[in-house]
Coordinates of C-alpha atoms in Angstrom, one line a residue:
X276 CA -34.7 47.5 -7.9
X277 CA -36.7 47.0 -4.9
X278 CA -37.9 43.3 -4.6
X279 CA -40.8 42.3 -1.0
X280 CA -40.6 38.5 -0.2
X281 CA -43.8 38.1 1.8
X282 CA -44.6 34.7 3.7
X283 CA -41.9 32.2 2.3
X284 CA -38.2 31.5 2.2
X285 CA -37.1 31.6 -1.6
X286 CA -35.6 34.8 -1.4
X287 CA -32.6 33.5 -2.9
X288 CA -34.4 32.0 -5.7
X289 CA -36.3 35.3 -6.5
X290 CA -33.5 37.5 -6.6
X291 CA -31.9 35.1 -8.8
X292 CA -34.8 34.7 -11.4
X293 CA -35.3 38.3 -11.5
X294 CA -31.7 38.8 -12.1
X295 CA -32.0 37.0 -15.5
X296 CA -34.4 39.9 -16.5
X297 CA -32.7 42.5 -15.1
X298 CA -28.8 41.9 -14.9
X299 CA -28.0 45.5 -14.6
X300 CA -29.9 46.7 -11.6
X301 CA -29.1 46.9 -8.6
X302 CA -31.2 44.2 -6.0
X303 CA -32.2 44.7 -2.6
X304 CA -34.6 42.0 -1.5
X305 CA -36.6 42.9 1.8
X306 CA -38.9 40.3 3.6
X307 CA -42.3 40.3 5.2
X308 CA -43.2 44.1 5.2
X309 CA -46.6 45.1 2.8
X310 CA -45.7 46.7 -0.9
X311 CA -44.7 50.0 -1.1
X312 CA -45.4 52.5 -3.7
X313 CA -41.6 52.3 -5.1
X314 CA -40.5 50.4 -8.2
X315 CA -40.0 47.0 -8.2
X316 CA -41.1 43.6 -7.5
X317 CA -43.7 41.7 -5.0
X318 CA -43.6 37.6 -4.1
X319 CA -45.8 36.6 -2.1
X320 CA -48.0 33.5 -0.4
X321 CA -50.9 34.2 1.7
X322 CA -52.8 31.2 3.0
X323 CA -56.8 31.2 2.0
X324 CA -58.1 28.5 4.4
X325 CA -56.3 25.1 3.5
X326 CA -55.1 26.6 0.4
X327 CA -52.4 29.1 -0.8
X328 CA -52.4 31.9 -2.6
X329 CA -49.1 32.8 -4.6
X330 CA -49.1 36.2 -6.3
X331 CA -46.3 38.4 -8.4
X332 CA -46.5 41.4 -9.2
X333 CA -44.3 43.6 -11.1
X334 CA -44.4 47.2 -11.4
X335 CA -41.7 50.0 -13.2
X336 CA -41.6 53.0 -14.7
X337 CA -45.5 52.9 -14.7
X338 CA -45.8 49.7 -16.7
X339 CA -47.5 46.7 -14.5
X340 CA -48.0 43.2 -15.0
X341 CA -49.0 40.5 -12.5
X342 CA -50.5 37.0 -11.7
X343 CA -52.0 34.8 -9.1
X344 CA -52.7 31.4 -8.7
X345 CA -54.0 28.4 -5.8
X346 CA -52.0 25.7 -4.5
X347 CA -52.2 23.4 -1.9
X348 CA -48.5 23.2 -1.4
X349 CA -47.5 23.2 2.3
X350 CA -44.0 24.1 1.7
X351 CA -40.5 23.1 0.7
X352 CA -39.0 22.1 -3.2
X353 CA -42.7 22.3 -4.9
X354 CA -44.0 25.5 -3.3
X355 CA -40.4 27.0 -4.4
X356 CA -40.8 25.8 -7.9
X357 CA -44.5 26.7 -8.3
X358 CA -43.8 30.5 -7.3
X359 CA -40.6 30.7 -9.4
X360 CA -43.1 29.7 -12.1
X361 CA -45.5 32.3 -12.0
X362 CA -42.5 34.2 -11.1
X363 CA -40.8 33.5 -14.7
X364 CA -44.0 33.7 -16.5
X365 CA -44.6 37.1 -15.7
X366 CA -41.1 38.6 -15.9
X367 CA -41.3 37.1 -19.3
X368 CA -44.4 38.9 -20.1
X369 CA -43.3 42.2 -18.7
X370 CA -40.0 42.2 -20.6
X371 CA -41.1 40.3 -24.0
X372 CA -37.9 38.2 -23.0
X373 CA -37.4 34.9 -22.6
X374 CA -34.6 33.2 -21.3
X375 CA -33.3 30.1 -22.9
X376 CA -32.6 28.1 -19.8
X377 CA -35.8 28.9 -18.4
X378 CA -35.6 29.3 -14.3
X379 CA -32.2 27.9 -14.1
X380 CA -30.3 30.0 -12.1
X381 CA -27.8 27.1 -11.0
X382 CA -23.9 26.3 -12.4
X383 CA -24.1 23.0 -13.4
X384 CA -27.3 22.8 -15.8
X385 CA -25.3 19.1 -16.7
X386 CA -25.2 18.0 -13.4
X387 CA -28.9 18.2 -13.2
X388 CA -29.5 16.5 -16.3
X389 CA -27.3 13.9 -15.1
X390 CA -29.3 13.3 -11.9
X391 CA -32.5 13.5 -14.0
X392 CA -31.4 10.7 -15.9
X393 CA -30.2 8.7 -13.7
X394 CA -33.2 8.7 -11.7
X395 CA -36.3 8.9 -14.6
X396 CA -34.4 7.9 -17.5
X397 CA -33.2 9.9 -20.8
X398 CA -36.5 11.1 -22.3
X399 CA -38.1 11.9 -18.6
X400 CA -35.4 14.0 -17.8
X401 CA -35.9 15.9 -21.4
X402 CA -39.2 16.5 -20.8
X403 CA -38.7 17.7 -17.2
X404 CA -36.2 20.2 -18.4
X405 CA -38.7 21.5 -21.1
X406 CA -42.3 21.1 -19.5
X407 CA -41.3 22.0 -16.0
X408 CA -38.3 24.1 -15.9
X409 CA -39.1 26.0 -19.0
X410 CA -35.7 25.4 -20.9
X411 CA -35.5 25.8 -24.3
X412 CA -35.7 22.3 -26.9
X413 CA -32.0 23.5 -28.0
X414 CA -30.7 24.0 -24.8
X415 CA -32.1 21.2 -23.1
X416 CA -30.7 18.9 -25.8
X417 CA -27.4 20.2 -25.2
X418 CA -27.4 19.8 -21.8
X419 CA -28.4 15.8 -22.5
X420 CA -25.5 15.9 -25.1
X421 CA -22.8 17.1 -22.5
X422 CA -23.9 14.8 -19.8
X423 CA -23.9 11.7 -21.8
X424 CA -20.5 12.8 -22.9
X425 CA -19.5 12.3 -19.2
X426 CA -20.7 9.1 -18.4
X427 CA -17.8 7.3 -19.5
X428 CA -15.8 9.2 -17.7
X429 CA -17.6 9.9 -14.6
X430 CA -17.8 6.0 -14.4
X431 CA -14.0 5.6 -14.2
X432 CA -13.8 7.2 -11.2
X433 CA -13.8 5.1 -7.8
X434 CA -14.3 5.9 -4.3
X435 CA -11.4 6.6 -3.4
X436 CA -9.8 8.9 -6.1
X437 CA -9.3 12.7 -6.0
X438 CA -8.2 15.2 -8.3
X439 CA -5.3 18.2 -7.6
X440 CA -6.0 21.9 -8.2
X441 CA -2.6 23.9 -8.2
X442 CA -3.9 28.2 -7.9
X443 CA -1.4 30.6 -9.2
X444 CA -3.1 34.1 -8.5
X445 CA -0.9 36.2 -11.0
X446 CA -1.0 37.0 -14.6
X447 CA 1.2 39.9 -16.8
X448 CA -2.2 42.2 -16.6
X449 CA -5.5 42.4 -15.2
X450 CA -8.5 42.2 -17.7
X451 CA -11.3 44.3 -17.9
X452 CA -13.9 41.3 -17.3
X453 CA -11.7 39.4 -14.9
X454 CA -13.1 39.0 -11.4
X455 CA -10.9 36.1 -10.2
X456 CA -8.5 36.9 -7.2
X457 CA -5.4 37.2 -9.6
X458 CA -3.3 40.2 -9.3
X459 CA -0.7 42.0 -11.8
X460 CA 2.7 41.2 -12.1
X461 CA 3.5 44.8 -11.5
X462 CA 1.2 44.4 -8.3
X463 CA 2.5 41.5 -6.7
X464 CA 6.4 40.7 -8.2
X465 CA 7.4 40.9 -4.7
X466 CA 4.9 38.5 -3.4
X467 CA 6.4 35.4 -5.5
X468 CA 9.3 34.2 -4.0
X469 CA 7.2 33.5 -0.8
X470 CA 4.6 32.4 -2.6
X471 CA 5.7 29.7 -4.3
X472 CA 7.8 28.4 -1.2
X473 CA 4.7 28.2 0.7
X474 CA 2.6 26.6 -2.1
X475 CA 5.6 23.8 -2.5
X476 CA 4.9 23.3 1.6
X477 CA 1.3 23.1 1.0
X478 CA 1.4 20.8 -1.5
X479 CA 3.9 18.5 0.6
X480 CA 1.4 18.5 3.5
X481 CA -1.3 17.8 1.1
X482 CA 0.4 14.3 -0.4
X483 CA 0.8 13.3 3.0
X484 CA -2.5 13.6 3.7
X485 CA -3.8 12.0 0.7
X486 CA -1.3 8.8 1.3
X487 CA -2.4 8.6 4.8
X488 CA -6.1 8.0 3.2
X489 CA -4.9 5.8 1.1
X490 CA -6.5 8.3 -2.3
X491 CA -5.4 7.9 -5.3
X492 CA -4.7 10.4 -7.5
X493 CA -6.3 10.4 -11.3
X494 CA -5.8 14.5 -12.7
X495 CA -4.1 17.4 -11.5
X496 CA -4.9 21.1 -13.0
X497 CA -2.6 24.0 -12.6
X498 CA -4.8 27.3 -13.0
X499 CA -4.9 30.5 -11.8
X500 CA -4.6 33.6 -13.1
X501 CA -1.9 32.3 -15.7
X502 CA 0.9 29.9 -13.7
X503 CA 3.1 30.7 -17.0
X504 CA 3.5 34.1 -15.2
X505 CA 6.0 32.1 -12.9
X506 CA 9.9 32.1 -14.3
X507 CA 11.0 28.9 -15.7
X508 CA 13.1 28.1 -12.0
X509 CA 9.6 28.5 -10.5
X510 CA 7.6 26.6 -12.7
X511 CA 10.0 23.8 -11.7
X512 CA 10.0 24.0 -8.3
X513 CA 6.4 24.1 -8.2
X514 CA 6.1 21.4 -10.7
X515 CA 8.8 19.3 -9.6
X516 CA 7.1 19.2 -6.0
X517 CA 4.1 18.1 -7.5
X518 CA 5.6 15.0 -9.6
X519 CA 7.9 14.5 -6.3
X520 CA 4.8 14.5 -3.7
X521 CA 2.2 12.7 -5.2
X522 CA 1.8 8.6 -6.8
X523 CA 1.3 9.5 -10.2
X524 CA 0.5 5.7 -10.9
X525 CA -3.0 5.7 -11.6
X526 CA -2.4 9.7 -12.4
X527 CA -3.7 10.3 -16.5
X528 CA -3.7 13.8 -16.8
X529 CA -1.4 16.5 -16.1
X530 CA -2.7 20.0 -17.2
X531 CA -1.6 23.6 -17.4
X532 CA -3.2 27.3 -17.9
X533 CA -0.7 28.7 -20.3
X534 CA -3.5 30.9 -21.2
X535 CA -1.4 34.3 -22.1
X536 CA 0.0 33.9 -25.1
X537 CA 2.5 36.7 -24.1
X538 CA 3.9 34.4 -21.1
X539 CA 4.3 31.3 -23.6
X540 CA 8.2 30.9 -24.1
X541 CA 10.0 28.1 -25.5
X542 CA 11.8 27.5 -22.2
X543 CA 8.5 27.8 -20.0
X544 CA 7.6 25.1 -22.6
X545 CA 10.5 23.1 -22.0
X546 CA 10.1 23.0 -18.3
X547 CA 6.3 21.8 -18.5
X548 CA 7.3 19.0 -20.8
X549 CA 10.3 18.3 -18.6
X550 CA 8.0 17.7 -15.3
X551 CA 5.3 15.7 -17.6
X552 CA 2.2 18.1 -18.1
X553 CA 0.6 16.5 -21.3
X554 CA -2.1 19.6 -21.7
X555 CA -1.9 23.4 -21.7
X556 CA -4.5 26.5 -22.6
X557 CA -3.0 29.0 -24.7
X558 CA -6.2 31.4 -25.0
X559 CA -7.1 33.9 -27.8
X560 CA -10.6 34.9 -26.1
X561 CA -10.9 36.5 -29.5
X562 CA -8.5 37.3 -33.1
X563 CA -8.7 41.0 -32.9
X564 CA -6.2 43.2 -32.1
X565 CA -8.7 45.9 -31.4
X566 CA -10.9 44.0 -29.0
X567 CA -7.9 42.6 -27.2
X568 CA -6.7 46.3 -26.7
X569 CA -10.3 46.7 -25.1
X570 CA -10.2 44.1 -22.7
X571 CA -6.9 44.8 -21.1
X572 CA -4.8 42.1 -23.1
X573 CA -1.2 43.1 -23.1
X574 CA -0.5 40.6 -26.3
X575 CA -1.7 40.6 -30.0
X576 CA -3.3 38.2 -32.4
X577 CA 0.2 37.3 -33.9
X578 CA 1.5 36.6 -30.3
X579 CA -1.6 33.7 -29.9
X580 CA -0.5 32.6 -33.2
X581 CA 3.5 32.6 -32.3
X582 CA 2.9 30.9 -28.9
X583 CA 0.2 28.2 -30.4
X584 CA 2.7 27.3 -32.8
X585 CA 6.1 26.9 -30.3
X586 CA 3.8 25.0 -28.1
X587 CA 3.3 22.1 -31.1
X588 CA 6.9 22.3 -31.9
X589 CA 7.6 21.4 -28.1
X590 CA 5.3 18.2 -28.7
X591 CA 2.4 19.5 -27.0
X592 CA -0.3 17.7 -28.6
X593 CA -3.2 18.7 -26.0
X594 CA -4.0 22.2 -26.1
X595 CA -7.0 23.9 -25.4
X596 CA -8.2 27.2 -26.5
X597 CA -10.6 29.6 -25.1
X598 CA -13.0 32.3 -27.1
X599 CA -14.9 34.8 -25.2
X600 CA -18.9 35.3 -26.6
X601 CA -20.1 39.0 -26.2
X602 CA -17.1 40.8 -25.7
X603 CA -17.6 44.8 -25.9
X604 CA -17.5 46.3 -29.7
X605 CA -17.6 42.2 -31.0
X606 CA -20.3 41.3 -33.4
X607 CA -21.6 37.9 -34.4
X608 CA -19.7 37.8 -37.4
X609 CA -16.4 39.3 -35.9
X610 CA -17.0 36.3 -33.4
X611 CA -17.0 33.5 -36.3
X612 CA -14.1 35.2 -37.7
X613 CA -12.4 34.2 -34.4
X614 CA -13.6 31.0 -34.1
X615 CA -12.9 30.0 -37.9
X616 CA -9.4 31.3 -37.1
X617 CA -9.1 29.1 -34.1
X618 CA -10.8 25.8 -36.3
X619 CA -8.0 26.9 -38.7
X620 CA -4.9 25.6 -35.9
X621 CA -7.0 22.6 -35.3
X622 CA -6.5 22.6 -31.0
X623 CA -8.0 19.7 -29.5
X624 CA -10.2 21.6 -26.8
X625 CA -12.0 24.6 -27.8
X626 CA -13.9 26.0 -25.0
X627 CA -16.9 29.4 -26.0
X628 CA -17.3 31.4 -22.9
X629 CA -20.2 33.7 -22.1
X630 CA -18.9 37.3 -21.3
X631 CA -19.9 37.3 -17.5
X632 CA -20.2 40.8 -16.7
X633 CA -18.9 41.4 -12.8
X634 CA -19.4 43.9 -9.8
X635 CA -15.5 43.2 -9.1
X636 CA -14.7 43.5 -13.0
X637 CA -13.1 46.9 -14.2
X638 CA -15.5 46.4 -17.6
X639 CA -18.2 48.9 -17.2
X640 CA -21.2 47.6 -19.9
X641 CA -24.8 48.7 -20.8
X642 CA -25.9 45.6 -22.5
X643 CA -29.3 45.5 -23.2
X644 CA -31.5 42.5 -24.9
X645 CA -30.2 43.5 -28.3
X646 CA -27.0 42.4 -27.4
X647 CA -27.7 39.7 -25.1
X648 CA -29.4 38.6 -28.7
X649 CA -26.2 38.9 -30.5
X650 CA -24.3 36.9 -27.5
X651 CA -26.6 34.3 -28.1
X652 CA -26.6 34.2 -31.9
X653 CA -22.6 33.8 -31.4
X654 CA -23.3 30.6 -29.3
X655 CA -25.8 29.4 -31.6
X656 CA -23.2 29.5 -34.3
X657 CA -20.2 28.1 -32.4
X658 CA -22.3 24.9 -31.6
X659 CA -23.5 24.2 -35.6
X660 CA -20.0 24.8 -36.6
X661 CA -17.9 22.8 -33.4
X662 CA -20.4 19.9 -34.3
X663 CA -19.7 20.0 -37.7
X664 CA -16.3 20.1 -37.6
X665 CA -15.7 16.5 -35.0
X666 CA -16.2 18.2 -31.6
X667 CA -18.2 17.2 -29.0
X668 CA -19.8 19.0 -25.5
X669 CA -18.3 17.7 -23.0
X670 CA -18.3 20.0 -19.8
X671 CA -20.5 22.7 -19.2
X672 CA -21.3 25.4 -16.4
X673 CA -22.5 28.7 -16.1
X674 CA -21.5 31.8 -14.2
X675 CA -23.6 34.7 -12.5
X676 CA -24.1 37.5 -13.9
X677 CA -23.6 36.3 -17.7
X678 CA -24.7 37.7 -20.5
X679 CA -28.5 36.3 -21.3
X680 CA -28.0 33.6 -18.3
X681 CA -26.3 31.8 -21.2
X682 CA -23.4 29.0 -20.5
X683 CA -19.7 28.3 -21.2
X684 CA -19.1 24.9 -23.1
X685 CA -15.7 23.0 -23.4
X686 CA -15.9 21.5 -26.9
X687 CA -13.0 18.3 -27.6
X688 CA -12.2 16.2 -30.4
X689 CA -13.6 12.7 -29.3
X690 CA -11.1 11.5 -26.9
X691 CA -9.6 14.2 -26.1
X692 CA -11.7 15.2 -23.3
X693 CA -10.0 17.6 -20.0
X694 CA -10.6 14.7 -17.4
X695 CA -10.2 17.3 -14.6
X696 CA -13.0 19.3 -16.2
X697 CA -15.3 17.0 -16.1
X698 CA -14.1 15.6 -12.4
X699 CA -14.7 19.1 -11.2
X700 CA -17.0 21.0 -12.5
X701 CA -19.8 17.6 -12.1
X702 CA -18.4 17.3 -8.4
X703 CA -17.5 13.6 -9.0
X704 CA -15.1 13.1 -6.6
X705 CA -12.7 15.0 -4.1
X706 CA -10.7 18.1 -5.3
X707 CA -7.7 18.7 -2.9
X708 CA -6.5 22.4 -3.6
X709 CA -3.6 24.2 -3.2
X710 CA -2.6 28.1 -3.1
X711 CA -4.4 31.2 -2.9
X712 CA -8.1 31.2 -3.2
X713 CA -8.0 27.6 -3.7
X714 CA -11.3 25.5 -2.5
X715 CA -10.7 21.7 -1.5
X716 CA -14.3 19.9 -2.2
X717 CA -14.2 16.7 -0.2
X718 CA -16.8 14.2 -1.4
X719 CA -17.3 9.8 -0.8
X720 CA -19.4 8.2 -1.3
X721 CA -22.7 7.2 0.9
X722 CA -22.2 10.8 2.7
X723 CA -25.0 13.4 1.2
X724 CA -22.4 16.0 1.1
X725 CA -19.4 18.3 -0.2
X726 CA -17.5 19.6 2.5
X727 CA -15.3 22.7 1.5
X728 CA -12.2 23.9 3.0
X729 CA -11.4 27.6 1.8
X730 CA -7.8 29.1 1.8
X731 CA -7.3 32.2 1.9
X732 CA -8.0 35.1 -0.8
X733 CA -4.9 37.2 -1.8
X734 CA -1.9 36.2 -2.1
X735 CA -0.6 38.3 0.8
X736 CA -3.2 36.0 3.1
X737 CA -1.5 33.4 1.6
X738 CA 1.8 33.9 3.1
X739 CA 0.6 35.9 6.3
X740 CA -1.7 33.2 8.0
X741 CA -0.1 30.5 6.1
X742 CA 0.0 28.4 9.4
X743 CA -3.8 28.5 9.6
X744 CA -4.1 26.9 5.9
X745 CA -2.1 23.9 6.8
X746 CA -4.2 23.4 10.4
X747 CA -7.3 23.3 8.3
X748 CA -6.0 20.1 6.2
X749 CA -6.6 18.5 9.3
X750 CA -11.0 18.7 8.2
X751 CA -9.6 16.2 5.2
X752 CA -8.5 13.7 7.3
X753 CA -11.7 13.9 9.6
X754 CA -13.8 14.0 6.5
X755 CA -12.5 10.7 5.2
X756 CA -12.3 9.0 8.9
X757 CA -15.8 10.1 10.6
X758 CA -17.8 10.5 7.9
X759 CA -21.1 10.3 9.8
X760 CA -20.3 14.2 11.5
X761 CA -20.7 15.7 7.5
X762 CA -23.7 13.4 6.1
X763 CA -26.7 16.2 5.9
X764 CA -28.9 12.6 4.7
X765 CA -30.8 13.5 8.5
X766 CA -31.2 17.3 8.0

């Protein structure tokens, strides 16, 4: 699909909105030349004297629809807004769709509502998201649900606290939907020894620096791929390294991604409890055997089952699990059959996910709008039932290329909230990270930015150009002591 920006800078934007309509095609966006007579999509703004003209047109497969309207914007946040408008408006015409979260493109739908709140109050901020931004009533009410969840949280961080992302890049397979950088155990087995060695170093250099700054720690969140992929000796280095690095005094959460059930042993279980992790994932992403073949899952409904239960049995009180909306051959009711089955074990995080589907996943998928419709009907359902049964929204966030632009909600029984969640994903304060593919997110306050510090991809990176991870920690400590080079307040 061919899309002309002519006379403005939302390109970006554009390509995202239309994206929403059509997640399937292939985008190229091309700026300032005049329409051509092939498929696709015009956004324009042509000044008429000391006004502006701002015309869409959209034209496929012989169909057309289009609009035009005056403004006297010169520019910037409003002009963006008003074209994405008439942008949305006819996209929704043309494909008798319309997207629940309106022209949100962004992750953090929450965030927003949190910043609308803060600044215009509760009600304001609702009716911005419905009158302005086009979002549904049911969406924008859960977005105000989730952030108010937060605020107690959010308002127990101080200026000076950070959070600690641990990456482990491996898992037993690859699944169909999965574009993280994680590689198979059959892939990489050779890669580990070196791997975690280096990460333990990492981390080391990292507590140093965070002690230097005087930071104190509040969550730490070991992800990946699945870091239960690791043998029980390396689970305890890496862990032990942690607990040994860091001031874990003001430290109230200490979480794991034990997320394949067919990496869950009692041992790995005894090694997490040993080194203090309070919270792990053990993740269905659905209860059917057939489905999990699908996907790429190397376990089966029993193993979820097996794994969920030896991780109570080792006192894990804190678990987490995850269930994937809109997963190939799944229907709405094959989705509450999954979710009633995960109710049924009573985990005190459930988090829905919205099948993203991924240029860099192996899932090949032909969705159309029937099926984004059944992906949205399983959401619908998950919320009425999670809030009936004593669970609350309490972190939200969206990825590209989902399903019906629709979101991913952690759900908790009240109280039992993922801190780190909540720390990250609303960009409260700074997230040092470790390991491959890990992104450190340095933020303080009274500077008008996050300043990221990238490591490398692969795990192969990792290890190769190691050196060069460890000379960029130095941007933390410059962060924290000249804080006027990264403010963007003057930009």
């Amino acid at each position: 699909m061919l899309i002309l920006t002519i006379n403005h800078e939302f390109r970006y934007e554009v390509e995202n909105l239309t994206r929403v309509f059509f997640p399937h095609e292939k985008i190229q966006v091309i700026e300032g030349i005049q329409p051509s007579e092939n498929d696709g999509l015009e956004a324009l703004i042509i000044r008429e004297g000391c006004w502006q003209r701002y015309a869409v047109s959209v034209h496929i497969g012989g169909r057309n629809e289009k609009a035009h309207r005056l403004n006297d914007f010169s520019g910037g946040k409003d002009a963006e807004l008003f074209l994405c408008t008439l942008l949305f408006e006819v996209l929704c015409r043309f494909t008798g769709y319309q997207p629940p979260w309106g022209l949100l493109t962004g992750v953090r739908p929450a965030k927003l509502m949190g910043t609308l709140r803060e600044q215009f109050g509760d009600q304001k901020a609702r009716e911005y998201f419905i009158k302005t931004l086009r979002v549904s009533p049911e969406k924008t009410e859960l977005a105000m649900q989730v952030s108010r969840n937060q605020d107690s949280v959010a308002a127990s961080s101080h200026a000076r606290c950070f959070s600690l992302y641990l990456s482990v890049p491996f898992c037993p397979s690859r699944c169909s939907y999965c574009s993280f950088v994680s590689h198979s155990i059959a892939q990489a087995k050779k890669l580990i020894p070196d791997y975690v060695a280096l990460l333990c170093e990492e981390l080391r250099a990292t507590a140093k620096i965070a002690s230097a700054l005087g930071l104190s720690l509040r969550s730490v969140y070991m992800g990946g791929g699945t870091p239960t992929t690791l043998s029980e000796s390396q689970l305890d280095e890496v862990l032990g390294t942690v607990r040994a690095s860091f001031d874990f005094s003001e430290c109230t959460e200490f979480t794991v991604e034990a997320g394949r059930p067919d990496t869950v042993t009692p041992g790995k279980l005894a090694v997490l409890r040993h080194n203090g992790v309070e919270r792990i994932s053990i993740n269905p992403q659905t209860f059917h055997d057939d489905i999990l073949c699908r996907i790429g899952r190397k376990h089966t409904c029993e193993d979820t089952l097996r794994a969920y239960d030896a991780a109570v049995r080792a006192g894990f009180s804190q678990i987490n699990m995850d269930l994937i909306a809109g997963l190939p051959t799944d229907t709405p009711e094959g989705f509450m059959q999954s979710l009633e089955k995960t109710d049924s074990l009573s985990p005190s995080n459930i988090t829905v996910h919205t099948l993203a589907l991924k240029r860099s996943s192996e899932l090949v998928s032909q969705e159309d709008y029937h099926e984004q419709t059944n992906t949205a009907a399983m959401l619908d359902a998950a919320q009425q039932v999670l809030t009936e049964r004593g669970y609350i929204p309490y972190y939200m966030y969206r990825q590209s290329r989902s399903i019906g632009n629709l979101e991913n909600v952690g759900w908790a029984k009240k109280g039992a909230e993922c801190i780190y969640n909540i720390f990250m994903m609303e960009e409260i304060h700074t997230v040092l990270s470790c390991g491959a593919g890990a992104v450190t997110k340095c933020r303080q306050d009274g500077v008008n930015n996050i300043e990221r510090i990238f490591n490398f991809k692969y795990p192969y990176e990792y290890i190769d150009r190691f050196s060069q991870i460890l000379a960029r920690k130095d941007k933390i400590l410059d962060f924290y002591e000249n804080p006027e080079k990264y403010d963007k307040t003057a930009d």
